[in-house]
Amino acid sequence: MNYAFPPAPVVTLDAMSSNPFPVRRIFCVGQNYPDHVREMGADPGRDEPFFFMKPADAILQNGETMPYPPGTNDLQPEVELVVAMNIGGKNIAPEKVNDMIFGYAVGLDMTRRDLQKSFKEKGQPWEMSKSFDFSAPCSSITPEMYTGVVAKGPIQLKVNGQLRQSADLGDMIWGVPELISKLSHLVEIVPGDLIFTGTPAGVGPVVKGDKIEATIAGLEPLIIEIG
Ligand code: MN
C-alpha cells in the first residue's frame, strides 16, 4: 500500500517478557478518589464516572524528559494506575473485566491546570488541558500473570524526592472492573486500549528541572524529568 506520506509508527510500551504492547487509545477517568474530588472543589458522590481521552502518541516513555508544554504556567502531574486491555468488548459485565486485562502500569495524567480551570469556568471542553504532546508518561506494563488482579496497594508521587500524593488504590470511588464495564457501555473496548483510572489528592505544579517519581506497589516505577 502506498500512502500520501509514511504513516506514523505504532506507539508501544514494553511489557517485560512479553512482546511490546501496541497502544491503541488512551481513556482517562476524572475524579475517582474522594479526597481529590474535594480538593478540586466538588462533591465526592457516586455520580457516574466521566471519561476523556488522550491520543496514543501522547505517551512519553519511562526515563525520558518531558518538554514543558506551551500554553500553561501551571503544569501538574497526576499519578494514576493504568490498565492495559488485550481483549475488547461492548457492554462488559464487571465480573468479566479482569479476564480482559493484559497488565498494569504507572501513568501520569499531565494537566495544564490553568487552562482546565478557565475551560471549566467557560463551560468549554477540557480537551486542550489534558490532551497534548507528551501528556501521558507511562511506565512499562507488568503483565497480569505477575501481579494478579491489582485492586489495592500504595500509589504515590514524589517531586524532587518530596512526597506529594499518597493513597491506596482501594480508595477509588469506582474500582477497575466497574470503571471498565461502564466505559464499555459507551464505546467498544478494543485490544491495545489503556485506561488511566484517576488520581488521589495532593496535586500541584511542577517546573523545568523537576524530577517526578511515580510508584504503585508491584509495578515498575515511572521516573521522568521536566525539561
Ligand atoms: Mn487524572
mmCIF file with all atom_site columns, C-alpha atoms and ligand atoms in Angstrom:
data_model
loop_
_atom_site.group_PDB
_atom_site.id
_atom_site.type_symbol
_atom_site.label_atom_id
_atom_site.label_alt_id
_atom_site.label_comp_id
_atom_site.label_asym_id
_atom_site.label_entity_id
_atom_site.label_seq_id
_atom_site.pdbx_PDB_ins_code
_atom_site.Cartn_x
_atom_site.Cartn_y
_atom_site.Cartn_z
_atom_site.occupancy
_atom_site.B_iso_or_equiv
_atom_site.pdbx_formal_charge
_atom_site.auth_seq_id
_atom_site.auth_comp_id
_atom_site.auth_asym_id
_atom_site.auth_atom_id
_atom_site.pdbx_PDB_model_num
ATOM   1   C  CA . MET A 1 1   ? 0.000   0.000   0.000  1.00 0.00 ? 1   MET A CA 1
ATOM   2   C  CA . ASN A 1 2   ? 1.255   3.448   -0.919 1.00 0.00 ? 2   ASN A CA 1
ATOM   3   C  CA . TYR A 1 3   ? 0.275   6.399   1.229  1.00 0.00 ? 3   TYR A CA 1
ATOM   4   C  CA . ALA A 1 4   ? 0.471   10.129  0.610  1.00 0.00 ? 4   ALA A CA 1
ATOM   5   C  CA . PHE A 1 5   ? 3.217   10.131  3.272  1.00 0.00 ? 5   PHE A CA 1
ATOM   6   C  CA . PRO A 1 6   ? 4.583   7.462   5.620  1.00 0.00 ? 6   PRO A CA 1
ATOM   7   C  CA . PRO A 1 7   ? 2.033   6.593   8.345  1.00 0.00 ? 7   PRO A CA 1
ATOM   8   C  CA . ALA A 1 8   ? 3.047   7.213   11.966 1.00 0.00 ? 8   ALA A CA 1
ATOM   9   C  CA . PRO A 1 9   ? 4.708   4.266   13.702 1.00 0.00 ? 9   PRO A CA 1
ATOM   10  C  CA . VAL A 1 10  ? 2.669   2.252   16.230 1.00 0.00 ? 10  VAL A CA 1
ATOM   11  C  CA . VAL A 1 11  ? 3.233   3.506   19.786 1.00 0.00 ? 11  VAL A CA 1
ATOM   12  C  CA . THR A 1 12  ? 4.318   0.656   22.069 1.00 0.00 ? 12  THR A CA 1
ATOM   13  C  CA . LEU A 1 13  ? 5.058   0.056   25.732 1.00 0.00 ? 13  LEU A CA 1
ATOM   14  C  CA . ASP A 1 14  ? 7.496   -2.582  26.927 1.00 0.00 ? 14  ASP A CA 1
ATOM   15  C  CA . ALA A 1 15  ? 5.855   -5.490  28.734 1.00 0.00 ? 15  ALA A CA 1
ATOM   16  C  CA . MET A 1 16  ? 8.617   -7.461  30.470 1.00 0.00 ? 16  MET A CA 1
ATOM   17  C  CA . SER A 1 17  ? 8.943   -10.946 28.948 1.00 0.00 ? 17  SER A CA 1
ATOM   18  C  CA . SER A 1 18  ? 6.011   -10.400 26.567 1.00 0.00 ? 18  SER A CA 1
ATOM   19  C  CA . ASN A 1 19  ? 6.259   -8.722  23.185 1.00 0.00 ? 19  ASN A CA 1
ATOM   20  C  CA . PRO A 1 20  ? 5.801   -4.921  23.289 1.00 0.00 ? 20  PRO A CA 1
ATOM   21  C  CA . PHE A 1 21  ? 2.201   -3.795  23.854 1.00 0.00 ? 21  PHE A CA 1
ATOM   22  C  CA . PRO A 1 22  ? 0.806   -1.775  20.910 1.00 0.00 ? 22  PRO A CA 1
ATOM   23  C  CA . VAL A 1 23  ? -1.158  1.183   22.260 1.00 0.00 ? 23  VAL A CA 1
ATOM   24  C  CA . ARG A 1 24  ? -4.488  1.848   20.542 1.00 0.00 ? 24  ARG A CA 1
ATOM   25  C  CA . ARG A 1 25  ? -6.306  4.562   22.536 1.00 0.00 ? 25  ARG A CA 1
ATOM   26  C  CA . ILE A 1 26  ? -5.949  6.220   25.925 1.00 0.00 ? 26  ILE A CA 1
ATOM   27  C  CA . PHE A 1 27  ? -9.048  6.705   28.058 1.00 0.00 ? 27  PHE A CA 1
ATOM   28  C  CA . CYS A 1 28  ? -8.858  8.591   31.360 1.00 0.00 ? 28  CYS A CA 1
ATOM   29  C  CA . VAL A 1 29  ? -11.372 8.887   34.166 1.00 0.00 ? 29  VAL A CA 1
ATOM   30  C  CA . GLY A 1 30  ? -11.904 12.108  36.111 1.00 0.00 ? 30  GLY A CA 1
ATOM   31  C  CA . GLN A 1 31  ? -12.397 12.460  39.873 1.00 0.00 ? 31  GLN A CA 1
ATOM   32  C  CA . ASN A 1 32  ? -12.119 8.869   41.067 1.00 0.00 ? 32  ASN A CA 1
ATOM   33  C  CA . TYR A 1 33  ? -10.632 9.359   44.570 1.00 0.00 ? 33  TYR A CA 1
ATOM   34  C  CA . PRO A 1 34  ? -12.827 11.177  47.135 1.00 0.00 ? 34  PRO A CA 1
ATOM   35  C  CA . ASP A 1 35  ? -10.052 13.365  48.614 1.00 0.00 ? 35  ASP A CA 1
ATOM   36  C  CA . HIS A 1 36  ? -9.012  14.570  45.134 1.00 0.00 ? 36  HIS A CA 1
ATOM   37  C  CA . VAL A 1 37  ? -12.642 15.336  44.229 1.00 0.00 ? 37  VAL A CA 1
ATOM   38  C  CA . ARG A 1 38  ? -12.802 17.501  47.382 1.00 0.00 ? 38  ARG A CA 1
ATOM   39  C  CA . GLU A 1 39  ? -9.539  19.321  46.602 1.00 0.00 ? 39  GLU A CA 1
ATOM   40  C  CA . MET A 1 40  ? -10.947 20.147  43.135 1.00 0.00 ? 40  MET A CA 1
ATOM   41  C  CA . GLY A 1 41  ? -13.943 21.751  44.843 1.00 0.00 ? 41  GLY A CA 1
ATOM   42  C  CA . ALA A 1 42  ? -16.559 19.104  44.005 1.00 0.00 ? 42  ALA A CA 1
ATOM   43  C  CA . ASP A 1 43  ? -18.697 16.634  45.949 1.00 0.00 ? 43  ASP A CA 1
ATOM   44  C  CA . PRO A 1 44  ? -17.428 13.024  46.069 1.00 0.00 ? 44  PRO A CA 1
ATOM   45  C  CA . GLY A 1 45  ? -20.725 11.285  45.408 1.00 0.00 ? 45  GLY A CA 1
ATOM   46  C  CA . ARG A 1 46  ? -21.384 8.216   43.307 1.00 0.00 ? 46  ARG A CA 1
ATOM   47  C  CA . ASP A 1 47  ? -22.237 10.194  40.193 1.00 0.00 ? 47  ASP A CA 1
ATOM   48  C  CA . GLU A 1 48  ? -21.484 8.226   37.054 1.00 0.00 ? 48  GLU A CA 1
ATOM   49  C  CA . PRO A 1 49  ? -17.761 8.295   36.254 1.00 0.00 ? 49  PRO A CA 1
ATOM   50  C  CA . PHE A 1 50  ? -16.803 10.555  33.355 1.00 0.00 ? 50  PHE A CA 1
ATOM   51  C  CA . PHE A 1 51  ? -14.165 9.869   30.739 1.00 0.00 ? 51  PHE A CA 1
ATOM   52  C  CA . PHE A 1 52  ? -11.873 11.823  28.453 1.00 0.00 ? 52  PHE A CA 1
ATOM   53  C  CA . MET A 1 53  ? -9.132  10.789  26.050 1.00 0.00 ? 53  MET A CA 1
ATOM   54  C  CA . LYS A 1 54  ? -5.547  11.437  25.052 1.00 0.00 ? 54  LYS A CA 1
ATOM   55  C  CA . PRO A 1 55  ? -4.022  10.429  21.721 1.00 0.00 ? 55  PRO A CA 1
ATOM   56  C  CA . ALA A 1 56  ? -1.814  7.302   21.768 1.00 0.00 ? 56  ALA A CA 1
ATOM   57  C  CA . ASP A 1 57  ? 1.186   9.332   20.673 1.00 0.00 ? 57  ASP A CA 1
ATOM   58  C  CA . ALA A 1 58  ? 0.913   11.463  23.841 1.00 0.00 ? 58  ALA A CA 1
ATOM   59  C  CA . ILE A 1 59  ? 2.789   8.562   25.522 1.00 0.00 ? 59  ILE A CA 1
ATOM   60  C  CA . LEU A 1 60  ? 6.177   9.561   26.967 1.00 0.00 ? 60  LEU A CA 1
ATOM   61  C  CA . GLN A 1 61  ? 8.417   6.582   27.697 1.00 0.00 ? 61  GLN A CA 1
ATOM   62  C  CA . ASN A 1 62  ? 9.811   5.909   31.157 1.00 0.00 ? 62  ASN A CA 1
ATOM   63  C  CA . GLY A 1 63  ? 13.070  7.744   31.853 1.00 0.00 ? 63  GLY A CA 1
ATOM   64  C  CA . GLU A 1 64  ? 12.505  10.406  29.194 1.00 0.00 ? 64  GLU A CA 1
ATOM   65  C  CA . THR A 1 65  ? 12.376  14.164  29.668 1.00 0.00 ? 65  THR A CA 1
ATOM   66  C  CA . MET A 1 66  ? 9.020   15.821  29.108 1.00 0.00 ? 66  MET A CA 1
ATOM   67  C  CA . PRO A 1 67  ? 9.386   19.182  27.367 1.00 0.00 ? 67  PRO A CA 1
ATOM   68  C  CA . TYR A 1 68  ? 7.498   21.827  29.378 1.00 0.00 ? 68  TYR A CA 1
ATOM   69  C  CA . PRO A 1 69  ? 4.358   22.266  27.253 1.00 0.00 ? 69  PRO A CA 1
ATOM   70  C  CA . PRO A 1 70  ? 3.257   25.545  25.674 1.00 0.00 ? 70  PRO A CA 1
ATOM   71  C  CA . GLY A 1 71  ? 0.150   27.463  26.750 1.00 0.00 ? 71  GLY A CA 1
ATOM   72  C  CA . THR A 1 72  ? 0.448   26.965  30.511 1.00 0.00 ? 72  THR A CA 1
ATOM   73  C  CA . ASN A 1 73  ? 2.087   28.284  33.657 1.00 0.00 ? 73  ASN A CA 1
ATOM   74  C  CA . ASP A 1 74  ? 0.597   25.558  35.834 1.00 0.00 ? 74  ASP A CA 1
ATOM   75  C  CA . LEU A 1 75  ? 1.607   22.080  34.641 1.00 0.00 ? 75  LEU A CA 1
ATOM   76  C  CA . GLN A 1 76  ? 0.552   19.393  37.147 1.00 0.00 ? 76  GLN A CA 1
ATOM   77  C  CA . PRO A 1 77  ? 1.263   15.642  37.198 1.00 0.00 ? 77  PRO A CA 1
ATOM   78  C  CA . GLU A 1 78  ? -1.444  13.213  38.397 1.00 0.00 ? 78  GLU A CA 1
ATOM   79  C  CA . VAL A 1 79  ? -0.207  9.735   39.329 1.00 0.00 ? 79  VAL A CA 1
ATOM   80  C  CA . GLU A 1 80  ? -2.598  7.034   38.111 1.00 0.00 ? 80  GLU A CA 1
ATOM   81  C  CA . LEU A 1 81  ? -2.909  3.256   37.817 1.00 0.00 ? 81  LEU A CA 1
ATOM   82  C  CA . VAL A 1 82  ? -3.002  2.393   34.109 1.00 0.00 ? 82  VAL A CA 1
ATOM   83  C  CA . VAL A 1 83  ? -4.897  -0.694  32.962 1.00 0.00 ? 83  VAL A CA 1
ATOM   84  C  CA . ALA A 1 84  ? -3.857  -2.236  29.627 1.00 0.00 ? 84  ALA A CA 1
ATOM   85  C  CA . MET A 1 85  ? -6.502  -4.244  27.750 1.00 0.00 ? 85  MET A CA 1
ATOM   86  C  CA . ASN A 1 86  ? -5.733  -7.101  25.371 1.00 0.00 ? 86  ASN A CA 1
ATOM   87  C  CA . ILE A 1 87  ? -9.301  -8.312  24.903 1.00 0.00 ? 87  ILE A CA 1
ATOM   88  C  CA . GLY A 1 88  ? -12.058 -5.969  23.808 1.00 0.00 ? 88  GLY A CA 1
ATOM   89  C  CA . GLY A 1 89  ? -15.817 -5.929  24.002 1.00 0.00 ? 89  GLY A CA 1
ATOM   90  C  CA . LYS A 1 90  ? -19.033 -3.970  24.416 1.00 0.00 ? 90  LYS A CA 1
ATOM   91  C  CA . ASN A 1 91  ? -21.319 -3.941  27.458 1.00 0.00 ? 91  ASN A CA 1
ATOM   92  C  CA . ILE A 1 92  ? -18.854 -5.969  29.522 1.00 0.00 ? 92  ILE A CA 1
ATOM   93  C  CA . ALA A 1 93  ? -20.096 -7.196  32.908 1.00 0.00 ? 93  ALA A CA 1
ATOM   94  C  CA . PRO A 1 94  ? -17.855 -6.027  35.805 1.00 0.00 ? 94  PRO A CA 1
ATOM   95  C  CA . GLU A 1 95  ? -17.058 -9.632  36.773 1.00 0.00 ? 95  GLU A CA 1
ATOM   96  C  CA . LYS A 1 96  ? -15.675 -10.323 33.264 1.00 0.00 ? 96  LYS A CA 1
ATOM   97  C  CA . VAL A 1 97  ? -13.290 -7.330  33.173 1.00 0.00 ? 97  VAL A CA 1
ATOM   98  C  CA . ASN A 1 98  ? -10.323 -8.908  34.972 1.00 0.00 ? 98  ASN A CA 1
ATOM   99  C  CA . ASP A 1 99  ? -10.113 -11.646 32.295 1.00 0.00 ? 99  ASP A CA 1
ATOM   100 C  CA . MET A 1 100 ? -9.684  -8.986  29.585 1.00 0.00 ? 100 MET A CA 1
ATOM   101 C  CA . ILE A 1 101 ? -6.765  -7.159  31.225 1.00 0.00 ? 101 ILE A CA 1
ATOM   102 C  CA . PHE A 1 102 ? -3.271  -7.697  29.836 1.00 0.00 ? 102 PHE A CA 1
ATOM   103 C  CA . GLY A 1 103 ? -1.471  -5.883  32.641 1.00 0.00 ? 103 GLY A CA 1
ATOM   104 C  CA . TYR A 1 104 ? -0.879  -2.728  34.634 1.00 0.00 ? 104 TYR A CA 1
ATOM   105 C  CA . ALA A 1 105 ? 1.410   0.297   34.513 1.00 0.00 ? 105 ALA A CA 1
ATOM   106 C  CA . VAL A 1 106 ? 2.091   3.557   36.336 1.00 0.00 ? 106 VAL A CA 1
ATOM   107 C  CA . GLY A 1 107 ? 1.000   6.637   34.407 1.00 0.00 ? 107 GLY A CA 1
ATOM   108 C  CA . LEU A 1 108 ? 0.940   10.394  34.772 1.00 0.00 ? 108 LEU A CA 1
ATOM   109 C  CA . ASP A 1 109 ? -2.091  12.319  33.559 1.00 0.00 ? 109 ASP A CA 1
ATOM   110 C  CA . MET A 1 110 ? -0.231  15.587  32.866 1.00 0.00 ? 110 MET A CA 1
ATOM   111 C  CA . THR A 1 111 ? -2.599  18.536  33.124 1.00 0.00 ? 111 THR A CA 1
ATOM   112 C  CA . ARG A 1 112 ? -2.413  22.206  32.148 1.00 0.00 ? 112 ARG A CA 1
ATOM   113 C  CA . ARG A 1 113 ? -4.366  23.151  35.274 1.00 0.00 ? 113 ARG A CA 1
ATOM   114 C  CA . ASP A 1 114 ? -4.726  26.856  34.459 1.00 0.00 ? 114 ASP A CA 1
ATOM   115 C  CA . LEU A 1 115 ? -6.312  26.004  31.099 1.00 0.00 ? 115 LEU A CA 1
ATOM   116 C  CA . GLN A 1 116 ? -8.554  23.377  32.710 1.00 0.00 ? 116 GLN A CA 1
ATOM   117 C  CA . LYS A 1 117 ? -9.786  25.943  35.221 1.00 0.00 ? 117 LYS A CA 1
ATOM   118 C  CA . SER A 1 118 ? -10.603 28.515  32.590 1.00 0.00 ? 118 SER A CA 1
ATOM   119 C  CA . PHE A 1 119 ? -12.327 25.937  30.333 1.00 0.00 ? 119 PHE A CA 1
ATOM   120 C  CA . LYS A 1 120 ? -14.418 24.769  33.305 1.00 0.00 ? 120 LYS A CA 1
ATOM   121 C  CA . GLU A 1 121 ? -15.435 28.358  34.102 1.00 0.00 ? 121 GLU A CA 1
ATOM   122 C  CA . LYS A 1 122 ? -16.466 28.974  30.496 1.00 0.00 ? 122 LYS A CA 1
ATOM   123 C  CA . GLY A 1 123 ? -18.231 25.617  30.150 1.00 0.00 ? 123 GLY A CA 1
ATOM   124 C  CA . GLN A 1 124 ? -15.889 24.714  27.285 1.00 0.00 ? 124 GLN A CA 1
ATOM   125 C  CA . PRO A 1 125 ? -14.383 21.265  26.583 1.00 0.00 ? 125 PRO A CA 1
ATOM   126 C  CA . TRP A 1 126 ? -11.318 20.368  28.697 1.00 0.00 ? 126 TRP A CA 1
ATOM   127 C  CA . GLU A 1 127 ? -9.567  18.793  25.763 1.00 0.00 ? 127 GLU A CA 1
ATOM   128 C  CA . MET A 1 128 ? -6.575  21.099  25.417 1.00 0.00 ? 128 MET A CA 1
ATOM   129 C  CA . SER A 1 129 ? -5.847  20.995  29.162 1.00 0.00 ? 129 SER A CA 1
ATOM   130 C  CA . LYS A 1 130 ? -5.455  17.216  29.136 1.00 0.00 ? 130 LYS A CA 1
ATOM   131 C  CA . SER A 1 131 ? -4.756  16.054  25.617 1.00 0.00 ? 131 SER A CA 1
ATOM   132 C  CA . PHE A 1 132 ? -1.453  17.462  24.334 1.00 0.00 ? 132 PHE A CA 1
ATOM   133 C  CA . ASP A 1 133 ? 2.007   16.318  23.250 1.00 0.00 ? 133 ASP A CA 1
ATOM   134 C  CA . PHE A 1 134 ? 3.791   14.137  25.858 1.00 0.00 ? 134 PHE A CA 1
ATOM   135 C  CA . SER A 1 135 ? 0.810   14.420  28.240 1.00 0.00 ? 135 SER A CA 1
ATOM   136 C  CA . ALA A 1 136 ? 0.762   10.687  29.030 1.00 0.00 ? 136 ALA A CA 1
ATOM   137 C  CA . PRO A 1 137 ? 4.075   9.496   30.536 1.00 0.00 ? 137 PRO A CA 1
ATOM   138 C  CA . CYS A 1 138 ? 3.752   5.757   31.212 1.00 0.00 ? 138 CYS A CA 1
ATOM   139 C  CA . SER A 1 139 ? 5.954   3.017   32.685 1.00 0.00 ? 139 SER A CA 1
ATOM   140 C  CA . SER A 1 140 ? 6.377   -0.368  31.051 1.00 0.00 ? 140 SER A CA 1
ATOM   141 C  CA . ILE A 1 141 ? 3.481   -2.768  31.557 1.00 0.00 ? 141 ILE A CA 1
ATOM   142 C  CA . THR A 1 142 ? 3.662   -5.541  34.126 1.00 0.00 ? 142 THR A CA 1
ATOM   143 C  CA . PRO A 1 143 ? 1.559   -8.401  32.737 1.00 0.00 ? 143 PRO A CA 1
ATOM   144 C  CA . GLU A 1 144 ? -1.269  -9.575  34.999 1.00 0.00 ? 144 GLU A CA 1
ATOM   145 C  CA . MET A 1 145 ? 0.316   -13.039 35.256 1.00 0.00 ? 145 MET A CA 1
ATOM   146 C  CA . TYR A 1 146 ? 2.964   -11.469 37.526 1.00 0.00 ? 146 TYR A CA 1
ATOM   147 C  CA . THR A 1 147 ? 0.690   -9.222  39.593 1.00 0.00 ? 147 THR A CA 1
ATOM   148 C  CA . GLY A 1 148 ? -2.670  -10.956 39.774 1.00 0.00 ? 148 GLY A CA 1
ATOM   149 C  CA . VAL A 1 149 ? -5.618  -8.580  39.966 1.00 0.00 ? 149 VAL A CA 1
ATOM   150 C  CA . VAL A 1 150 ? -4.415  -5.158  41.135 1.00 0.00 ? 150 VAL A CA 1
ATOM   151 C  CA . ALA A 1 151 ? -7.109  -3.590  43.342 1.00 0.00 ? 151 ALA A CA 1
ATOM   152 C  CA . LYS A 1 152 ? -5.265  -2.223  46.363 1.00 0.00 ? 152 LYS A CA 1
ATOM   153 C  CA . GLY A 1 153 ? -1.818  -1.127  47.471 1.00 0.00 ? 153 GLY A CA 1
ATOM   154 C  CA . PRO A 1 154 ? 0.039   2.170   47.822 1.00 0.00 ? 154 PRO A CA 1
ATOM   155 C  CA . ILE A 1 155 ? 0.074   4.738   44.995 1.00 0.00 ? 155 ILE A CA 1
ATOM   156 C  CA . GLN A 1 156 ? 2.492   7.653   45.423 1.00 0.00 ? 156 GLN A CA 1
ATOM   157 C  CA . LEU A 1 157 ? 4.012   10.628  43.670 1.00 0.00 ? 157 LEU A CA 1
ATOM   158 C  CA . LYS A 1 158 ? 7.257   12.335  44.655 1.00 0.00 ? 158 LYS A CA 1
ATOM   159 C  CA . VAL A 1 159 ? 8.678   15.530  43.162 1.00 0.00 ? 159 VAL A CA 1
ATOM   160 C  CA . ASN A 1 160 ? 12.419  16.020  43.773 1.00 0.00 ? 160 ASN A CA 1
ATOM   161 C  CA . GLY A 1 161 ? 12.201  13.358  46.481 1.00 0.00 ? 161 GLY A CA 1
ATOM   162 C  CA . GLN A 1 162 ? 9.322   15.035  48.324 1.00 0.00 ? 162 GLN A CA 1
ATOM   163 C  CA . LEU A 1 163 ? 6.095   13.106  48.802 1.00 0.00 ? 163 LEU A CA 1
ATOM   164 C  CA . ARG A 1 164 ? 3.091   14.898  47.263 1.00 0.00 ? 164 ARG A CA 1
ATOM   165 C  CA . GLN A 1 165 ? 0.466   12.249  46.632 1.00 0.00 ? 165 GLN A CA 1
ATOM   166 C  CA . SER A 1 166 ? -0.003  9.141   48.747 1.00 0.00 ? 166 SER A CA 1
ATOM   167 C  CA . ALA A 1 167 ? -3.074  6.933   48.837 1.00 0.00 ? 167 ALA A CA 1
ATOM   168 C  CA . ASP A 1 168 ? -4.278  3.375   48.353 1.00 0.00 ? 168 ASP A CA 1
ATOM   169 C  CA . LEU A 1 169 ? -5.737  2.023   45.097 1.00 0.00 ? 169 LEU A CA 1
ATOM   170 C  CA . GLY A 1 170 ? -8.572  0.693   47.252 1.00 0.00 ? 170 GLY A CA 1
ATOM   171 C  CA . ASP A 1 171 ? -9.698  4.310   47.830 1.00 0.00 ? 171 ASP A CA 1
ATOM   172 C  CA . MET A 1 172 ? -11.024 4.568   44.250 1.00 0.00 ? 172 MET A CA 1
ATOM   173 C  CA . ILE A 1 173 ? -14.683 5.582   44.058 1.00 0.00 ? 173 ILE A CA 1
ATOM   174 C  CA . TRP A 1 174 ? -15.141 3.297   41.035 1.00 0.00 ? 174 TRP A CA 1
ATOM   175 C  CA . GLY A 1 175 ? -12.907 0.224   41.051 1.00 0.00 ? 175 GLY A CA 1
ATOM   176 C  CA . VAL A 1 176 ? -11.293 -1.045  37.853 1.00 0.00 ? 176 VAL A CA 1
ATOM   177 C  CA . PRO A 1 177 ? -13.995 -3.650  36.977 1.00 0.00 ? 177 PRO A CA 1
ATOM   178 C  CA . GLU A 1 178 ? -16.840 -1.128  37.370 1.00 0.00 ? 178 GLU A CA 1
ATOM   179 C  CA . LEU A 1 179 ? -14.942 1.609   35.513 1.00 0.00 ? 179 LEU A CA 1
ATOM   180 C  CA . ILE A 1 180 ? -14.138 -0.521  32.501 1.00 0.00 ? 180 ILE A CA 1
ATOM   181 C  CA . SER A 1 181 ? -17.606 -2.045  32.458 1.00 0.00 ? 181 SER A CA 1
ATOM   182 C  CA . LYS A 1 182 ? -19.124 1.457   32.372 1.00 0.00 ? 182 LYS A CA 1
ATOM   183 C  CA . LEU A 1 183 ? -16.692 2.615   29.676 1.00 0.00 ? 183 LEU A CA 1
ATOM   184 C  CA . SER A 1 184 ? -17.634 -0.421  27.567 1.00 0.00 ? 184 SER A CA 1
ATOM   185 C  CA . HIS A 1 185 ? -21.260 0.740   27.629 1.00 0.00 ? 185 HIS A CA 1
ATOM   186 C  CA . LEU A 1 186 ? -20.141 3.991   25.948 1.00 0.00 ? 186 LEU A CA 1
ATOM   187 C  CA . VAL A 1 187 ? -17.594 2.652   23.443 1.00 0.00 ? 187 VAL A CA 1
ATOM   188 C  CA . GLU A 1 188 ? -16.420 -0.749  22.297 1.00 0.00 ? 188 GLU A CA 1
ATOM   189 C  CA . ILE A 1 189 ? -13.152 -1.509  24.094 1.00 0.00 ? 189 ILE A CA 1
ATOM   190 C  CA . VAL A 1 190 ? -10.510 -2.893  21.731 1.00 0.00 ? 190 VAL A CA 1
ATOM   191 C  CA . PRO A 1 191 ? -7.177  -4.635  22.328 1.00 0.00 ? 191 PRO A CA 1
ATOM   192 C  CA . GLY A 1 192 ? -4.458  -2.045  22.970 1.00 0.00 ? 192 GLY A CA 1
ATOM   193 C  CA . ASP A 1 193 ? -6.655  0.393   24.869 1.00 0.00 ? 193 ASP A CA 1
ATOM   194 C  CA . LEU A 1 194 ? -5.182  1.932   28.021 1.00 0.00 ? 194 LEU A CA 1
ATOM   195 C  CA . ILE A 1 195 ? -7.340  3.231   30.851 1.00 0.00 ? 195 ILE A CA 1
ATOM   196 C  CA . PHE A 1 196 ? -5.916  5.819   33.283 1.00 0.00 ? 196 PHE A CA 1
ATOM   197 C  CA . THR A 1 197 ? -8.000  5.326   36.433 1.00 0.00 ? 197 THR A CA 1
ATOM   198 C  CA . GLY A 1 198 ? -7.845  8.683   38.227 1.00 0.00 ? 198 GLY A CA 1
ATOM   199 C  CA . THR A 1 199 ? -5.593  10.351  40.788 1.00 0.00 ? 199 THR A CA 1
ATOM   200 C  CA . PRO A 1 200 ? -5.654  10.824  44.575 1.00 0.00 ? 200 PRO A CA 1
ATOM   201 C  CA . ALA A 1 201 ? -5.283  14.172  46.406 1.00 0.00 ? 201 ALA A CA 1
ATOM   202 C  CA . GLY A 1 202 ? -2.132  16.254  46.554 1.00 0.00 ? 202 GLY A CA 1
ATOM   203 C  CA . VAL A 1 203 ? -1.835  17.568  43.002 1.00 0.00 ? 203 VAL A CA 1
ATOM   204 C  CA . GLY A 1 204 ? 0.360   20.607  42.466 1.00 0.00 ? 204 GLY A CA 1
ATOM   205 C  CA . PRO A 1 205 ? 2.591   22.334  39.905 1.00 0.00 ? 205 PRO A CA 1
ATOM   206 C  CA . VAL A 1 206 ? 5.961   21.225  38.551 1.00 0.00 ? 206 VAL A CA 1
ATOM   207 C  CA . VAL A 1 207 ? 8.577   23.347  36.812 1.00 0.00 ? 207 VAL A CA 1
ATOM   208 C  CA . LYS A 1 208 ? 11.535  22.830  34.483 1.00 0.00 ? 208 LYS A CA 1
ATOM   209 C  CA . GLY A 1 209 ? 14.220  20.684  36.073 1.00 0.00 ? 209 GLY A CA 1
ATOM   210 C  CA . ASP A 1 210 ? 11.837  18.842  38.431 1.00 0.00 ? 210 ASP A CA 1
ATOM   211 C  CA . LYS A 1 211 ? 12.269  15.089  38.787 1.00 0.00 ? 211 LYS A CA 1
ATOM   212 C  CA . ILE A 1 212 ? 8.987   13.201  39.113 1.00 0.00 ? 212 ILE A CA 1
ATOM   213 C  CA . GLU A 1 213 ? 8.841   9.710   40.581 1.00 0.00 ? 213 GLU A CA 1
ATOM   214 C  CA . ALA A 1 214 ? 5.517   7.867   40.426 1.00 0.00 ? 214 ALA A CA 1
ATOM   215 C  CA . THR A 1 215 ? 5.103   4.497   42.118 1.00 0.00 ? 215 THR A CA 1
ATOM   216 C  CA . ILE A 1 216 ? 2.500   1.796   42.618 1.00 0.00 ? 216 ILE A CA 1
ATOM   217 C  CA . ALA A 1 217 ? 3.345   -1.295  44.674 1.00 0.00 ? 217 ALA A CA 1
ATOM   218 C  CA . GLY A 1 218 ? 4.369   -4.217  42.460 1.00 0.00 ? 218 GLY A CA 1
ATOM   219 C  CA . LEU A 1 219 ? 4.772   -2.174  39.237 1.00 0.00 ? 219 LEU A CA 1
ATOM   220 C  CA . GLU A 1 220 ? 7.772   -0.596  37.562 1.00 0.00 ? 220 GLU A CA 1
ATOM   221 C  CA . PRO A 1 221 ? 8.267   2.948   38.955 1.00 0.00 ? 221 PRO A CA 1
ATOM   222 C  CA . LEU A 1 222 ? 7.857   5.778   36.456 1.00 0.00 ? 222 LEU A CA 1
ATOM   223 C  CA . ILE A 1 223 ? 10.601  8.408   36.585 1.00 0.00 ? 223 ILE A CA 1
ATOM   224 C  CA . ILE A 1 224 ? 10.636  11.434  34.299 1.00 0.00 ? 224 ILE A CA 1
ATOM   225 C  CA . GLU A 1 225 ? 12.099  14.906  34.287 1.00 0.00 ? 225 GLU A CA 1
ATOM   226 C  CA . ILE A 1 226 ? 10.558  18.171  33.167 1.00 0.00 ? 226 ILE A CA 1
ATOM   227 C  CA . GLY A 1 227 ? 12.804  19.889  30.634 1.00 0.00 ? 227 GLY A CA 1
HETATM 228 MN MN . MN  B 2 .   ? -6.396  12.393  36.032 1.00 0.00 ? 1   MN  B MN 1
#
